[in-house]
Every structure is written in structure tokens, then in C-alpha cells.
Coordinates of C-alpha atoms in Angstrom, one line a residue:
X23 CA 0.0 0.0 0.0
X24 CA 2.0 3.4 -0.8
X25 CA -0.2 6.7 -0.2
X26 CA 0.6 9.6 -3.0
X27 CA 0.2 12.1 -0.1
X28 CA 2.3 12.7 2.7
X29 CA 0.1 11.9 5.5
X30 CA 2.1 13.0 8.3
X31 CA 1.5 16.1 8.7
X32 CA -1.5 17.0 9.7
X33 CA -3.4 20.2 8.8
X34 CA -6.8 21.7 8.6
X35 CA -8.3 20.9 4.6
X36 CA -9.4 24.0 2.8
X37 CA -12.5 23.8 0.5
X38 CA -11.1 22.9 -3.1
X39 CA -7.8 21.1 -2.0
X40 CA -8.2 17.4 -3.6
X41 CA -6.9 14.7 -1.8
X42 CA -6.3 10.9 -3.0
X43 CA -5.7 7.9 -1.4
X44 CA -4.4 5.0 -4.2
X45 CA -3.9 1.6 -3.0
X46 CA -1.3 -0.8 -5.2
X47 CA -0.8 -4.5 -4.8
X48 CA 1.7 -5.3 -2.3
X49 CA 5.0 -7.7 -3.2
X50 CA 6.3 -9.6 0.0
X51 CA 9.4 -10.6 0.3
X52 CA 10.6 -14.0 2.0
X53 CA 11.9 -13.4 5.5
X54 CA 15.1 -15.0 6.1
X55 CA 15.0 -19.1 6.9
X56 CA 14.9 -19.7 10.3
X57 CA 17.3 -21.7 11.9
X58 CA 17.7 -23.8 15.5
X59 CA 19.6 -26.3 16.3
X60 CA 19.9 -30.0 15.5
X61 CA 17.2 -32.0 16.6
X62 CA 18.7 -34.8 18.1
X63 CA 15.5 -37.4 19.7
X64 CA 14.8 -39.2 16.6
X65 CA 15.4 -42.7 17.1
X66 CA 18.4 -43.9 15.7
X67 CA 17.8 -47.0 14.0
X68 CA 14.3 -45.6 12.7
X69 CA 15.9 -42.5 11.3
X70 CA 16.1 -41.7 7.7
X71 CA 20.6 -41.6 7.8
X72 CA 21.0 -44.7 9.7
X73 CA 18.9 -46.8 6.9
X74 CA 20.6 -44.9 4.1
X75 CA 24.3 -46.0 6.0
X76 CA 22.6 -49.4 5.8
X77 CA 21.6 -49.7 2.6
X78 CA 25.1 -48.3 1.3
X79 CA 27.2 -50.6 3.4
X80 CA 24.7 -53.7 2.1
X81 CA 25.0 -52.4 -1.1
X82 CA 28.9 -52.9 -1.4
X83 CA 28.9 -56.0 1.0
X84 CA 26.4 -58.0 -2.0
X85 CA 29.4 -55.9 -4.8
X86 CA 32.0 -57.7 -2.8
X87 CA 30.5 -61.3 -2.1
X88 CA 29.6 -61.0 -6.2
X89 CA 33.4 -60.6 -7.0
X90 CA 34.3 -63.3 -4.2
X91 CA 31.9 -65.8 -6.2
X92 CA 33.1 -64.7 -9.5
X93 CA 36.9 -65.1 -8.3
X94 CA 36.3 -68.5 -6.2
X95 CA 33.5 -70.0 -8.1
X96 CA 33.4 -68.9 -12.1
X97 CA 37.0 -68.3 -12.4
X98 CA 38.3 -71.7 -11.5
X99 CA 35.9 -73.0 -14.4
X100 CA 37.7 -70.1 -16.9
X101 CA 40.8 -70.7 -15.4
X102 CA 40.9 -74.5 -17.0
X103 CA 38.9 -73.2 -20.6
X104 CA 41.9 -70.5 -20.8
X105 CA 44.7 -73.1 -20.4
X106 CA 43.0 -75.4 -23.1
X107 CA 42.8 -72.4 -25.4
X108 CA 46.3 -71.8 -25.2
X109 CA 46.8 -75.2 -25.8
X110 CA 44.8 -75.4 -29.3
X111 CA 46.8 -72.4 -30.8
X112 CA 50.5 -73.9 -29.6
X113 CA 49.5 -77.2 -31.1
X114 CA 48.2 -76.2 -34.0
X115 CA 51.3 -73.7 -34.6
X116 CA 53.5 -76.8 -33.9
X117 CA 51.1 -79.7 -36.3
X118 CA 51.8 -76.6 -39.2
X119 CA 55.5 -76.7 -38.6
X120 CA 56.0 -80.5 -37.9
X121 CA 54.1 -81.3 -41.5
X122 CA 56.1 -78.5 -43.1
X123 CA 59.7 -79.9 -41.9
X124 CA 58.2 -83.8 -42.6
X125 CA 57.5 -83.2 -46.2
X126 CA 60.4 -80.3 -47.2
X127 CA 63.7 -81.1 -44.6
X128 CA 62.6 -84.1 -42.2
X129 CA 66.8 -84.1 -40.4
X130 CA 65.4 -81.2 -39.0
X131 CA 62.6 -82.7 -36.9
X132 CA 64.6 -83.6 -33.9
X133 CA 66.1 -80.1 -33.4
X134 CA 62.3 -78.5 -34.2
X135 CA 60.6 -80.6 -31.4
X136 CA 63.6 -80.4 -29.1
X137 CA 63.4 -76.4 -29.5
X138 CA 59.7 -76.4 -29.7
X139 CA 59.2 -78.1 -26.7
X140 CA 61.8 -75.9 -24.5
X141 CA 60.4 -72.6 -25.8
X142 CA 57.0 -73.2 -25.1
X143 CA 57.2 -75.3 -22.1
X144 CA 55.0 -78.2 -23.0
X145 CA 55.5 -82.3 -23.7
X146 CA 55.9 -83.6 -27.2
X147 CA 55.1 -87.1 -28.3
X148 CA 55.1 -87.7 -31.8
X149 CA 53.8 -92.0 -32.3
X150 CA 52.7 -94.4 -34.2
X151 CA 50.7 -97.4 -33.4
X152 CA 51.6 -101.3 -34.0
X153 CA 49.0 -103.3 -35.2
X154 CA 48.0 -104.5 -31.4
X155 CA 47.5 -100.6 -31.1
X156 CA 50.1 -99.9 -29.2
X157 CA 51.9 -96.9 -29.4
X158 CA 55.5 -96.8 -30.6
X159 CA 57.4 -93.2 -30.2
X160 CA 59.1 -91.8 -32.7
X161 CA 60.0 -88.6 -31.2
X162 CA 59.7 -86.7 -27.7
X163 CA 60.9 -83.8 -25.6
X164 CA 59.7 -83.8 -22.3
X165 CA 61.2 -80.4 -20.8
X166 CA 57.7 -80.6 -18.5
X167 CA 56.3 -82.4 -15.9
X168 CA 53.9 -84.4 -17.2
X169 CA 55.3 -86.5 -19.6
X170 CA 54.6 -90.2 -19.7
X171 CA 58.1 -91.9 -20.5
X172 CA 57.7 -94.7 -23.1
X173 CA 54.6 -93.5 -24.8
X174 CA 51.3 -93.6 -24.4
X175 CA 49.6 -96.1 -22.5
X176 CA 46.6 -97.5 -20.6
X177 CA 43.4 -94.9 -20.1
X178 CA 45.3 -92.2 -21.0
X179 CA 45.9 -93.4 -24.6
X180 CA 42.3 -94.8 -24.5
X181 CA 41.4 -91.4 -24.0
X182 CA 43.4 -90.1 -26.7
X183 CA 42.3 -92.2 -29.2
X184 CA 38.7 -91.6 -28.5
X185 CA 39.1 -87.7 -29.0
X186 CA 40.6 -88.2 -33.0
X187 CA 37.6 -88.2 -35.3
X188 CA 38.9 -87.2 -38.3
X189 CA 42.6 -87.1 -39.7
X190 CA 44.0 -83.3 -39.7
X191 CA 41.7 -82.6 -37.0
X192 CA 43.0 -81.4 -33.8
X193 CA 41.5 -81.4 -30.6
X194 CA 42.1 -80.4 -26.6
X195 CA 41.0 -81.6 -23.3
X196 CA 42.3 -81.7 -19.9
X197 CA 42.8 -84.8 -17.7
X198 CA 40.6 -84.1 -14.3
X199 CA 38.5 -86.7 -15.1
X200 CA 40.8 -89.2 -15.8
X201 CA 41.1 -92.0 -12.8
X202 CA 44.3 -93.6 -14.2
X203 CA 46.5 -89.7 -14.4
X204 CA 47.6 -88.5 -11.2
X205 CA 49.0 -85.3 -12.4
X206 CA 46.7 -82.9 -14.0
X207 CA 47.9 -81.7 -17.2
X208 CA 46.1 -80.0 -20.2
X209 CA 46.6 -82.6 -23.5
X210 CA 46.7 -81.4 -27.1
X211 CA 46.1 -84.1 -30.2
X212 CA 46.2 -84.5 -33.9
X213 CA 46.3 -87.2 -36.0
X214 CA 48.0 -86.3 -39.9
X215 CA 49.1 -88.7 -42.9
X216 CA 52.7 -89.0 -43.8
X217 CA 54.3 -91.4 -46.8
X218 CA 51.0 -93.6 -45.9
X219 CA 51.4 -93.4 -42.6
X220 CA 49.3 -92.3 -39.7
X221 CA 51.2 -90.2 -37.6
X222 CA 49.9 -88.7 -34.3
X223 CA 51.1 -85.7 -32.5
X224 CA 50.8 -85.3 -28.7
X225 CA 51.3 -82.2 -26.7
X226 CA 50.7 -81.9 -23.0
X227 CA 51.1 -79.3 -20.1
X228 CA 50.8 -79.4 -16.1
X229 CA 47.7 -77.5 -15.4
X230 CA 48.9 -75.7 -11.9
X231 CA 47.1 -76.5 -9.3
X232 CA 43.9 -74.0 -8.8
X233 CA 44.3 -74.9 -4.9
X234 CA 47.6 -72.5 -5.0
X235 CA 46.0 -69.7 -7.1
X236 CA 43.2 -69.6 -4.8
X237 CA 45.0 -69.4 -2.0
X238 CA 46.6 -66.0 -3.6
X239 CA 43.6 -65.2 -4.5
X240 CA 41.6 -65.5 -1.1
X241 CA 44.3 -63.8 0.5
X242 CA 44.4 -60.8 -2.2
X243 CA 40.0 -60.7 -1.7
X244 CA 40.6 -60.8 2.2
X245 CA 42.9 -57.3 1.8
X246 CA 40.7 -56.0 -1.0
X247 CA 37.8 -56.8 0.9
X248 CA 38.9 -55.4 4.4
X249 CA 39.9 -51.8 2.6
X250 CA 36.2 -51.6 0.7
X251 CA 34.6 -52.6 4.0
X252 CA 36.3 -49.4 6.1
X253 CA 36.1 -47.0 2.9
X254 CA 32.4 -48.2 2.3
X255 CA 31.3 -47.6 6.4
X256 CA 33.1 -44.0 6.1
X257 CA 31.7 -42.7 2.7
X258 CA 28.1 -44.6 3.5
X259 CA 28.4 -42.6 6.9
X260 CA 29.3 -39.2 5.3
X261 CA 26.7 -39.4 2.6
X262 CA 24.3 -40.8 4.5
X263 CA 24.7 -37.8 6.9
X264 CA 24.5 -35.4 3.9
X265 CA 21.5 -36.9 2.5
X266 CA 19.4 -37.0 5.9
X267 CA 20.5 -33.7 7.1
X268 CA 18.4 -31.6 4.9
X269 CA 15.4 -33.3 6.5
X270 CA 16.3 -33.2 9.8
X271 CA 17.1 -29.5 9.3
X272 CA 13.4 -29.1 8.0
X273 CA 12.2 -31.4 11.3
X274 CA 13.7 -29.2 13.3
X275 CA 12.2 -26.3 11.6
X276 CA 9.1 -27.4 11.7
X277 CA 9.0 -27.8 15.4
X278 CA 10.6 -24.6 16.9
X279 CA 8.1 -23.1 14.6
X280 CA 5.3 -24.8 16.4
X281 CA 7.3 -24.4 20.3
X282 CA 7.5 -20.8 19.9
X283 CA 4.3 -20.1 18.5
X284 CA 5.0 -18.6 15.3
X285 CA 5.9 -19.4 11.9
X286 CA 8.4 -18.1 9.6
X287 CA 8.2 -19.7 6.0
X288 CA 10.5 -22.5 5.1
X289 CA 13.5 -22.4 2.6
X290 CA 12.0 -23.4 -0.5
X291 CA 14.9 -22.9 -2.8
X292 CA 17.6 -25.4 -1.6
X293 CA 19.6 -27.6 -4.1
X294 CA 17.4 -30.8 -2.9
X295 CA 14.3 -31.0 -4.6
X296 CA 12.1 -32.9 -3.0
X297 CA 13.2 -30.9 0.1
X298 CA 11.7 -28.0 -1.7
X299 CA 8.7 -29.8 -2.4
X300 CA 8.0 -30.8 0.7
X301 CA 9.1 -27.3 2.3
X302 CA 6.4 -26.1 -0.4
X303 CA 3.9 -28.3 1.0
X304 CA 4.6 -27.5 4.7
X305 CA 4.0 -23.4 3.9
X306 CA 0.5 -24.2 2.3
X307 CA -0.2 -26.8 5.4
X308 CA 0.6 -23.8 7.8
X309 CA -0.8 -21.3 5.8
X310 CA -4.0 -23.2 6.0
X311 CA -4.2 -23.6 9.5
X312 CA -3.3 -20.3 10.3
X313 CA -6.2 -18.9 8.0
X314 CA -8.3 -21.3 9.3
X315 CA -7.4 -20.0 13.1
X316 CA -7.7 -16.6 12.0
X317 CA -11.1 -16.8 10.6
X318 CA -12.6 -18.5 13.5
X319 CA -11.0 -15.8 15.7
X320 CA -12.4 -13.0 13.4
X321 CA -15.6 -14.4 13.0
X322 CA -16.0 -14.5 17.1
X323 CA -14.4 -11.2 17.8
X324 CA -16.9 -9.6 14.7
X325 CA -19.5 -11.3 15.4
X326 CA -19.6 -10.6 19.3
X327 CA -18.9 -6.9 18.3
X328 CA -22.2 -6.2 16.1
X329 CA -24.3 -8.5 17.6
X330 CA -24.4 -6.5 20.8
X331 CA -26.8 -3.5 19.8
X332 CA -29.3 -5.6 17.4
X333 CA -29.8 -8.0 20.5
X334 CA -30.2 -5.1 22.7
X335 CA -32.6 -3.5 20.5
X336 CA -34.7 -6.5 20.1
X337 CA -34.7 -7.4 23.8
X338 CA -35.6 -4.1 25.0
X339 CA -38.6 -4.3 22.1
X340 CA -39.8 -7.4 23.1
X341 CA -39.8 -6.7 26.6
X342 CA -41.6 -3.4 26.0
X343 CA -44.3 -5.4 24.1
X344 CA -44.7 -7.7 27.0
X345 CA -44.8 -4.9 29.8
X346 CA -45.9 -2.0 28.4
X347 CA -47.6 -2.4 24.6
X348 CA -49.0 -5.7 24.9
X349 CA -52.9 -4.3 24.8
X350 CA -52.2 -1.4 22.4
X351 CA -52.3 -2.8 19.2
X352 CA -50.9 0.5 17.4
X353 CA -47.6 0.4 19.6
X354 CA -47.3 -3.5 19.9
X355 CA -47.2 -3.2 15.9
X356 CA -44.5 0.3 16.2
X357 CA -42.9 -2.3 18.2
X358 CA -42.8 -5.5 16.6
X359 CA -41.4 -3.3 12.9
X360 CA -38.6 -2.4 15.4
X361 CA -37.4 -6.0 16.0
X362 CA -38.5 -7.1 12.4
X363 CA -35.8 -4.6 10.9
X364 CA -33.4 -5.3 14.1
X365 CA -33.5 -9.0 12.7
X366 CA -33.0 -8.0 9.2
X367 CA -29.8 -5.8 10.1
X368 CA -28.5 -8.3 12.5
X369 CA -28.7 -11.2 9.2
X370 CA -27.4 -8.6 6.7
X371 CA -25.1 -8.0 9.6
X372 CA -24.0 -11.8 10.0
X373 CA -23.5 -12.3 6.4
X374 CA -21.1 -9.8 6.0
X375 CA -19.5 -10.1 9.0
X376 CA -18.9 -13.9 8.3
X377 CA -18.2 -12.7 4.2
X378 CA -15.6 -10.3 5.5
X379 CA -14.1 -12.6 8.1
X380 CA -13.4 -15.1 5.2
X381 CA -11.8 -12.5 2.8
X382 CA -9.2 -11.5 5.6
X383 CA -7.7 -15.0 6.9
X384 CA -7.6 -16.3 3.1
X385 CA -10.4 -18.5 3.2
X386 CA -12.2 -17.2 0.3
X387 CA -10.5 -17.4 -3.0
X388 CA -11.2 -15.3 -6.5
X389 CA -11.4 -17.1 -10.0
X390 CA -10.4 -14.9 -12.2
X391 CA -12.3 -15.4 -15.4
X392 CA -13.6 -13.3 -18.9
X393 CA -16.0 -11.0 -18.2
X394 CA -18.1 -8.5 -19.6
X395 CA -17.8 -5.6 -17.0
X396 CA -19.5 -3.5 -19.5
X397 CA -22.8 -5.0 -19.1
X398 CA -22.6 -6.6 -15.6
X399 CA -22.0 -2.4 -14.5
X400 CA -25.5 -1.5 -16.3
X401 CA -26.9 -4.7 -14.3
X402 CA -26.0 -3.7 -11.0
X403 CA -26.6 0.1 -11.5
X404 CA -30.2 -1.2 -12.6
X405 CA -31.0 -2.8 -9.5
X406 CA -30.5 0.4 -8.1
X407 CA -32.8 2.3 -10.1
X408 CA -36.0 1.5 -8.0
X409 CA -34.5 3.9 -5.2
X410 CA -35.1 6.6 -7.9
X411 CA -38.8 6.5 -7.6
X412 CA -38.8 5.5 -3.4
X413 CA -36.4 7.4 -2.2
X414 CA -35.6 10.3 -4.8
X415 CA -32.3 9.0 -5.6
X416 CA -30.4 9.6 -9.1
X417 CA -28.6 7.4 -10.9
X418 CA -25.9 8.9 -13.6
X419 CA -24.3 6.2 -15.3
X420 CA -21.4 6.7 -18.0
X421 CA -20.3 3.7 -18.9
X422 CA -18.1 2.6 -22.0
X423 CA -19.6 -0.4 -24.0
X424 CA -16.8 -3.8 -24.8
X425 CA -15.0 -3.3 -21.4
X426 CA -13.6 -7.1 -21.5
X427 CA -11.8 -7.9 -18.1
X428 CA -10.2 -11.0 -16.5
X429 CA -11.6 -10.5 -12.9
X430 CA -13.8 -12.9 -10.6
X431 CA -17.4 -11.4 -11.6
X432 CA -19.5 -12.3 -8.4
X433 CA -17.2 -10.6 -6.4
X434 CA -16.9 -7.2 -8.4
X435 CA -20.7 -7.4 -8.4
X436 CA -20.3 -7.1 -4.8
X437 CA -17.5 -4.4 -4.8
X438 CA -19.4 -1.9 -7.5
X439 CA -22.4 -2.8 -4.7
X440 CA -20.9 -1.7 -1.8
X441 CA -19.4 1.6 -3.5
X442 CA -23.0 2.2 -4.6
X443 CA -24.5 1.7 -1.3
X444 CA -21.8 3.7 0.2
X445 CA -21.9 6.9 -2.3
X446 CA -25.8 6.6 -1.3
X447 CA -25.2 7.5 2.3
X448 CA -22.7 10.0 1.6
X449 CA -24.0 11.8 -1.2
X450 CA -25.3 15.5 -1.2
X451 CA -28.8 17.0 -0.8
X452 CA -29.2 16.2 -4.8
X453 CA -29.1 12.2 -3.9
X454 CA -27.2 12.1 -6.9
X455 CA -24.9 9.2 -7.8
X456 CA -22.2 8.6 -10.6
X457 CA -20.9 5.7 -12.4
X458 CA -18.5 6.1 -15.0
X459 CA -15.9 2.8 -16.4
X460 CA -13.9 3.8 -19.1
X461 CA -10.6 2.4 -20.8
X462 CA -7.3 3.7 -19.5
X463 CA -4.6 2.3 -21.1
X464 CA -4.5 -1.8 -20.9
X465 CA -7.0 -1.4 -17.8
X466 CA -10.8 -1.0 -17.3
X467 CA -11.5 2.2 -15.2
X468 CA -14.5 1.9 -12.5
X469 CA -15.6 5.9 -10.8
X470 CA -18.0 5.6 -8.0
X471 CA -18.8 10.1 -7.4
X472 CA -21.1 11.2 -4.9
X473 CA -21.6 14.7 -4.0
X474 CA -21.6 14.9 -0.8
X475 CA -19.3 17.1 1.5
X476 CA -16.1 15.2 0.9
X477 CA -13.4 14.1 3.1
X478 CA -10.0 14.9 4.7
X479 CA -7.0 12.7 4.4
X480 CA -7.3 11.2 8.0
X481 CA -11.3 10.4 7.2
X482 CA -9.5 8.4 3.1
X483 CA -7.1 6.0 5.2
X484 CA -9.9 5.3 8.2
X485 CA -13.0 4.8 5.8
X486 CA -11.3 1.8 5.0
X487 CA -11.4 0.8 8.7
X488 CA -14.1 -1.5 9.7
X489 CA -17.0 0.3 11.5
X490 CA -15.6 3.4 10.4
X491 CA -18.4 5.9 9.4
X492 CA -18.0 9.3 8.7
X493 CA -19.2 12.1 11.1
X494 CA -20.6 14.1 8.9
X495 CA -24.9 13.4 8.1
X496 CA -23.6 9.9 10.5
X497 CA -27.6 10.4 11.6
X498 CA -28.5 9.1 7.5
X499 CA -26.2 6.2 7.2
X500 CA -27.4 2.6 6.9
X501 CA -25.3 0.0 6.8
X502 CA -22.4 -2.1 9.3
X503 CA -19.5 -0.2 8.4
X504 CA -18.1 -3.0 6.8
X505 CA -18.7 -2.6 3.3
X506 CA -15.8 -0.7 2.5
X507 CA -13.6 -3.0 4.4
X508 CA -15.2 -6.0 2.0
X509 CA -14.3 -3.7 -1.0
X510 CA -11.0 -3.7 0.0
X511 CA -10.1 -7.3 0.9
X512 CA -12.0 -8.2 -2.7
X513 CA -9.7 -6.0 -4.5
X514 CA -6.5 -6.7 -2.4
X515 CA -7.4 -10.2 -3.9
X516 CA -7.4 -9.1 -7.3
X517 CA -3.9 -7.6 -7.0
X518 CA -5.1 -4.1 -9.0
X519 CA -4.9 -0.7 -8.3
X520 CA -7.8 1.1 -6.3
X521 CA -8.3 3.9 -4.2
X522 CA -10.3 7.1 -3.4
X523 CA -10.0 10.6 -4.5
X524 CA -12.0 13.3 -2.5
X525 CA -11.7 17.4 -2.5
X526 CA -13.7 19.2 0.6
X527 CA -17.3 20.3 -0.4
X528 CA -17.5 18.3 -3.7
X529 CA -17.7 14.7 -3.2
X530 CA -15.8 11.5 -2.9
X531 CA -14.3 9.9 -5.8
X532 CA -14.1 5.8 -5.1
X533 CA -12.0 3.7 -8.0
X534 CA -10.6 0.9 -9.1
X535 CA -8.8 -0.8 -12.1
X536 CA -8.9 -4.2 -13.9
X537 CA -7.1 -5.6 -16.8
X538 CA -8.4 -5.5 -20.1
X539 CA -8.2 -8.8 -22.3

């Protein structure tokens, strides 16, 4: 609310000075957060950080026993398949070269499989068979454990045999299933025709025992797994604490705000959304409450306040009736009007005493909508016009056709009302009444004149007062004094200018503007 005058100086008003009063739309700003400190009574193994440290510490205790399974479990299975694969390319490199050397420089097979063998670390058993099918060696190098001096015998050839399909067809296994091998040991074969003969190449390597590598390995996943555990507690502990603290903040918040009996609003701009969210949420949740409180405390205190003289009045009548009037029918009937229009200004008196208590603690709302303020002004000043012919009023209306405004129409039915019923009480000895709406700019223009005696600019910030009324012609005014305060609680709603412009001994200007579509 800014006033265009300076108001505090006081002075008496000369006849022709004009005065105004304008009223703008207020914009709060957000007090600072309000801060206590920690809140430290929530149970511990209920609250919000502890079951985020717990889920972060499960979390890498089910990463961990994963990579213990994979290592102890799957690996030993891959270990084996790697070996073999290993296997299958040295053999087949060394079938390539051993045909080669056969067919083109054959001296030179000794020294091939001698080197072969030593380079690569594996067993090398090249054989025929006899016709009882045993096998006869023709050459070997056994730099490796492994080898089986003499050739190949028993199971073990058995075994051998039954893996050559085809000729020229290799093949790799490993001997873990095989009762009559002690040693384990990863076996290449292939089975090739020389000068008519059926030559067969055997390879072989000592698969190291998984027993040792798992050993190493337990004892590397026992480390490893020590060092996550300690980092995991710390950083699940840290952002646990991080994460939860926002929400405790808010808890405790929340409760010195209810302790101390006020409320400031809360921070609803913090880099957590859902904090914000539920900060939001909180506001509206207090905000609603503390209307709520406000409107039943303003609808007892107004309500006690006016309902004093009606109830008099119609006491004092009715008691008159029964003592004194009862057996005049003329004054029982003076009487009995005199409660009838007590009763009809104490329900007028109710409803806007309950309208106005709902406009001030934010229990009634505005819908703004399109509407046709044009024609709802000639409706309302028409409902007016029968005071012409009872009471001698008169009604000048000027008022600009195609005035489209967003605005909640009920309730600036009830506004243009109240400055109507107002201007009636205050106007002059003419009983003459003015409406003008006009366009100004991007906004709608509404003029409620009178001509009555005007006002000072003490008598344009109180008439805004509830109860206030005017000494002047105070013997002619109808009314609760609160219809100005309605006025202004509609359009505080509304957010738009308003306000009243008065010059001493010509009348009282009452205003307001809305926005044009």
C-alpha cells in the first residue's frame, strides 16, 4: 500500500484542496530461513541416515560377495577353458610346422621338437601305433612335468584315441576326469598322414594347481575386501549424513516453529528437490491452518462486536411489548417493525460479517475469469434504479460499452455494490450518484462520485477501517461499516490498483482498475 500524499503532517483541509488515497498491490518478500539447532531425539535406528548408511554398506557387502563368487567360483571354471585355449593355438602352430619340416627337410625334426618343446614349455610325443594298437614313439621332448616316458599307455591313450575323429583334425581336453593320471595336465592331439602313414602328435602341459592360485587369491580378496569394507562404512556414513541432514534441518524447523508459536516460512529454494517440495507443502499446510485460526478468531471477535446492539434493541422491544404495549395494538405493531428490521440488520449484519471474516484469513479465493464488465455495471446500477422512484435518488451512469476484463465477476458485483450503497449515504442534498468505467490504457477504469461534503486525508485511510463511518450526516447512514472493508479485501485479492479521491465540499471519488483482455 503506498499513499501519493504525505500523511504525516496534519493540517486543517481547505475547501477545493483534492486529496487521493491510491492503494497498489503489495509484493512480500521472503523473510530470512529460520534456523535452531539439530534435533537430536529421533530414534536412531528408525531414522532416515541410519537406513541410508545401511543400505550403502549392504550395497557394497552384496558388490563384494559378487566378486568373491566370481573369483572362487566362475574363475576356477575359466581358469581351466583359458589353459586349453592356449593349448589349441601352440599345437596347432607346432602340427603346421612338424608337417612343413616332414615333407620339405625331415633331419630337421629332432632339433624342431627339441626347441619347440623348450620354448614353449609343453611335452611332445610324436607315435605311431603297432598293429596291437600300441603306441610306438618316434620322437619326444619332455622339458615338462607331465610326460609319460615310453609313450602312451593305458586310459590315458584310450582317452586319446577316442578324441581323433577325423585325420587333420586337432582337438584339446584336460585330464581331471581321468582316474588312471595322477597329475593334471592340459593334452593337445592330432592325428596327420605321412608317406601312408598315420602319424599322431601329442602335446601336453601341467595344469597348476587352482588350490595354490586360490590361496593368492583368497588372500588378495581378504585385503581387498577389508579396505572396501572401512572405505564403504566411512563414505556410507558421510553421505548418509548429507543426505538426511536436509530433512532433519526441516524437522527441526518445523518444530521450533510450532514451540514458539510462530511461523516463519520455510527455505524453499535449496539444491534438494524434494526438500523444496516438501518445504512447499509444509508453507500451504501452515498457511491453511493459520487462516483457518484466523477466521474463526475473526468471526467471534466480529461477530460478538455487532451482535451487541441488534440484540439489545430486540430485547428491549420485546420486553416493551410484553410490559408495556402488549394491549395497544398501534404500539405493539410500532414495536414489533422495530425487531423485524433489528432482525434484518443483524442477518445482513451476519452475512457480511462472516463474508468479511473469510476474505481477511484467506479462506475465500477469487477465479479470475472473462467477463463483460461493461454490461454486468449497467446490471447492477439497474437494480438500483427503484431507489429513484422511493427514495428520490439519481442514478448517472457513463459507462463505456466492450469493457472485457479477467476479474472474478461475483465478487466485483459485490465491490461496485458496496461503493453504490456507500456513495448513497454520503451523497449530497441532490441524492445524486455517478458511475463512470472507461478504458485507460490496458485497464478497465470503474468511478463511483457522490456529491456529498467530501473528506480529509485522515477520514480516506480510516473509511477503510471497519466500522468506520464518517461524522458528517452519521444520523443518515445505513449500513455495518463494513462494506468498505469487503471492497477492499476483494480487490487486495485481485492484486489491481484502487483507491479514493476526494476534494472538501464536492464529493468522494471511489476507484478501481482491472485488466483488459
Amino acid at each position: 500500500m503506498e499513499n501519493v500524499e504525505d500523511n504525516s503532517v496534519k493540517k486543517e483541509d481547505k475547501p477545493g484542496e483534492m486529496h487521493e488515497l491510491v492503494f497498489s498491490p503489495e509484493k512480500k518478500a521472503l523473510p530470512a530461513p529460520f534456523v535452531l539447532e539439530r534435533y537430536h531425539r529421533i530414534p536412531r535406528f528408525r531414522s532416515i541416515r541410519f537406513n541410508l548408511w545401511l543400505t550403502f554398506v549392504f550395497m557394497t557387502i552384496a558388490m563384494l560377495a559378487i566378486m568373491w563368487l566370481y573369483e572362487l567360483v566362475f574363475y576356477s571354471t575359466l581358469y581351466v577353458s583359458f589353459q586349453e585355449n592356449e593349448m589349441m593355438e601352440s599345437g596347432n602352430e607346432f602340427a603346421r610346422g612338424y608337417v612343413s619340416y616332414s615333407i620339405e627337410d625331415s633331419d630337421k625334426l629332432d632339433g624342431y621338437i627339441e626347441d619347440y618343446a623348450t620354448e614353449n614349455g609343453v611335452n611332445i610325443v610324436v607315435f605311431t601305433l603297432d598293429d596291437e594298437g600300441n603306441s610306438i614313439v618316434k620322437y619326444g621332448a619332455t622339458p615338462n612335468v607331465g610326460a609319460v616316458p615310453g609313450g602312451l599307455e593305458g586310459e590315458l591313450l584310450e582317452y586319446y584315441l577316442g578324441k581323433l575323429s577325423e585325420p587333420n583334425e586337432s582337438f584339446v581336453s584336460n585330464t581331471t576326469n581321468i582316474d588312471s593320471v595322477t597329475s593334471e595336465m592340459v593334452i593337445y592331439g592330432f592325428r596327420t598322414l605321412i608317406d601312408r602313414e598315420d602319424i599322431y602328435l601329442y602335446m601336453s602341459t601341467s595344469l597348476p594347481s587352482f588350490g595354490q592360485a586360490r590361496s593368492t587369491l583368497v588372500g588378495q580378496l581378504a585385503v581387498i575386501t577389508a579396505v572396501c569394507l572401512v572405505i564403504s562404512v566411512f563414505v556410507a556414513y558421510m553421505g548418509s549424513g548429507f543426505a538426511a541432514r536436509p530433512m532433519r534441518e526441516l524437522t527441526v524447523k518445523v518444530i521450533g516453529n510450532s514451540r514458539e508459536g510462530k511461523r516463519e516460512p520455510l527455505e524453499t529454494n535449496t539444491p534438494l528437490a524434494e526438500i523444496n517440495e516438501l518445504s512447499t507443502a509444509f508453507n500451504k499446510a501452515f498457511d491453511d491452518v493459520e487462516n483457518n485460526n484466523r477466521f474463526r478468531r475473526d468471526l467471534l471477535a466480529n461477530v460478538s462486536h455487532d451482535m451487541k446492539t441488534p440484540l439489545t434493541m430486540i430485547r428491549a422491544y420485546s420486553e416493551m411489548i410484553r410490559d408495556i404495549s402488549g394491549g395497544n395494538k398501534e404500539k405493539a405493531t410500532r414495536h414489533a417493525q422495530v425487531i423485524i428490521d433489528e432482525t434484518n440488520r443483524l442477518t445482513s449484519l451476519i452475512n457480511e460479517v462472516v463474508e468479511l471474516s473469510k476474505l481477511e484469513s484467506g479462506v475465500m479465493n477469487i477465479t479470475p475469469h472473462e467477463v463483460d464488465l461493461s454490461e454486468k455495471l449497467n446490471a447492477t446500477v439497474d437494480k438500483f434504479r427503484i431507489m429513484e422512484e422511493t427514495k428520490g435518488y439519481t442514478f448517472e451512469s457513463e459507462i463505456e460499452d466492450g469493457l472485457e476484463v479477467v476479474a472474478d465477476g461475483d465478487r466485483i458485483d459485490r465491490v461496485v455494490y458496496n461503493l453504490i450503497g456507500n456513495a448513497m449515504n454520503y451523497t449530497g442534498e441532490d441524492k445524486t450518484v455517478r458511475v463512470r468505467a472507461y478504458r485507460k490504457d490496458q485497464l478497465a477504469r470503474v468511478e463511483i462520485l457522490d456529491s456529498g461534503k467530501g473528506m480529509t486525508k485522515e477520514e480516506m485511510e480510516a473509511v477503510w477501517d471497519k466500522y468506520y463511518r464518517l461524522a458528517q450526516d452519521k444520523r443518515r447512514v445505513v449500513g455495518s461499516g463494513l462494506g468498505l472493508s469487503i471492497v477492499k479485501s476483494i480487490l487486495d485479492l485481485h492484486q489491481v490498483n484502487y483507491g479514493v479521491a476526494s476534494e472538501k465540499g464536492n464529493g468522494s471519488n471511489f476507484w478501481f482498475e482491472l485488466p483488459l483482455l
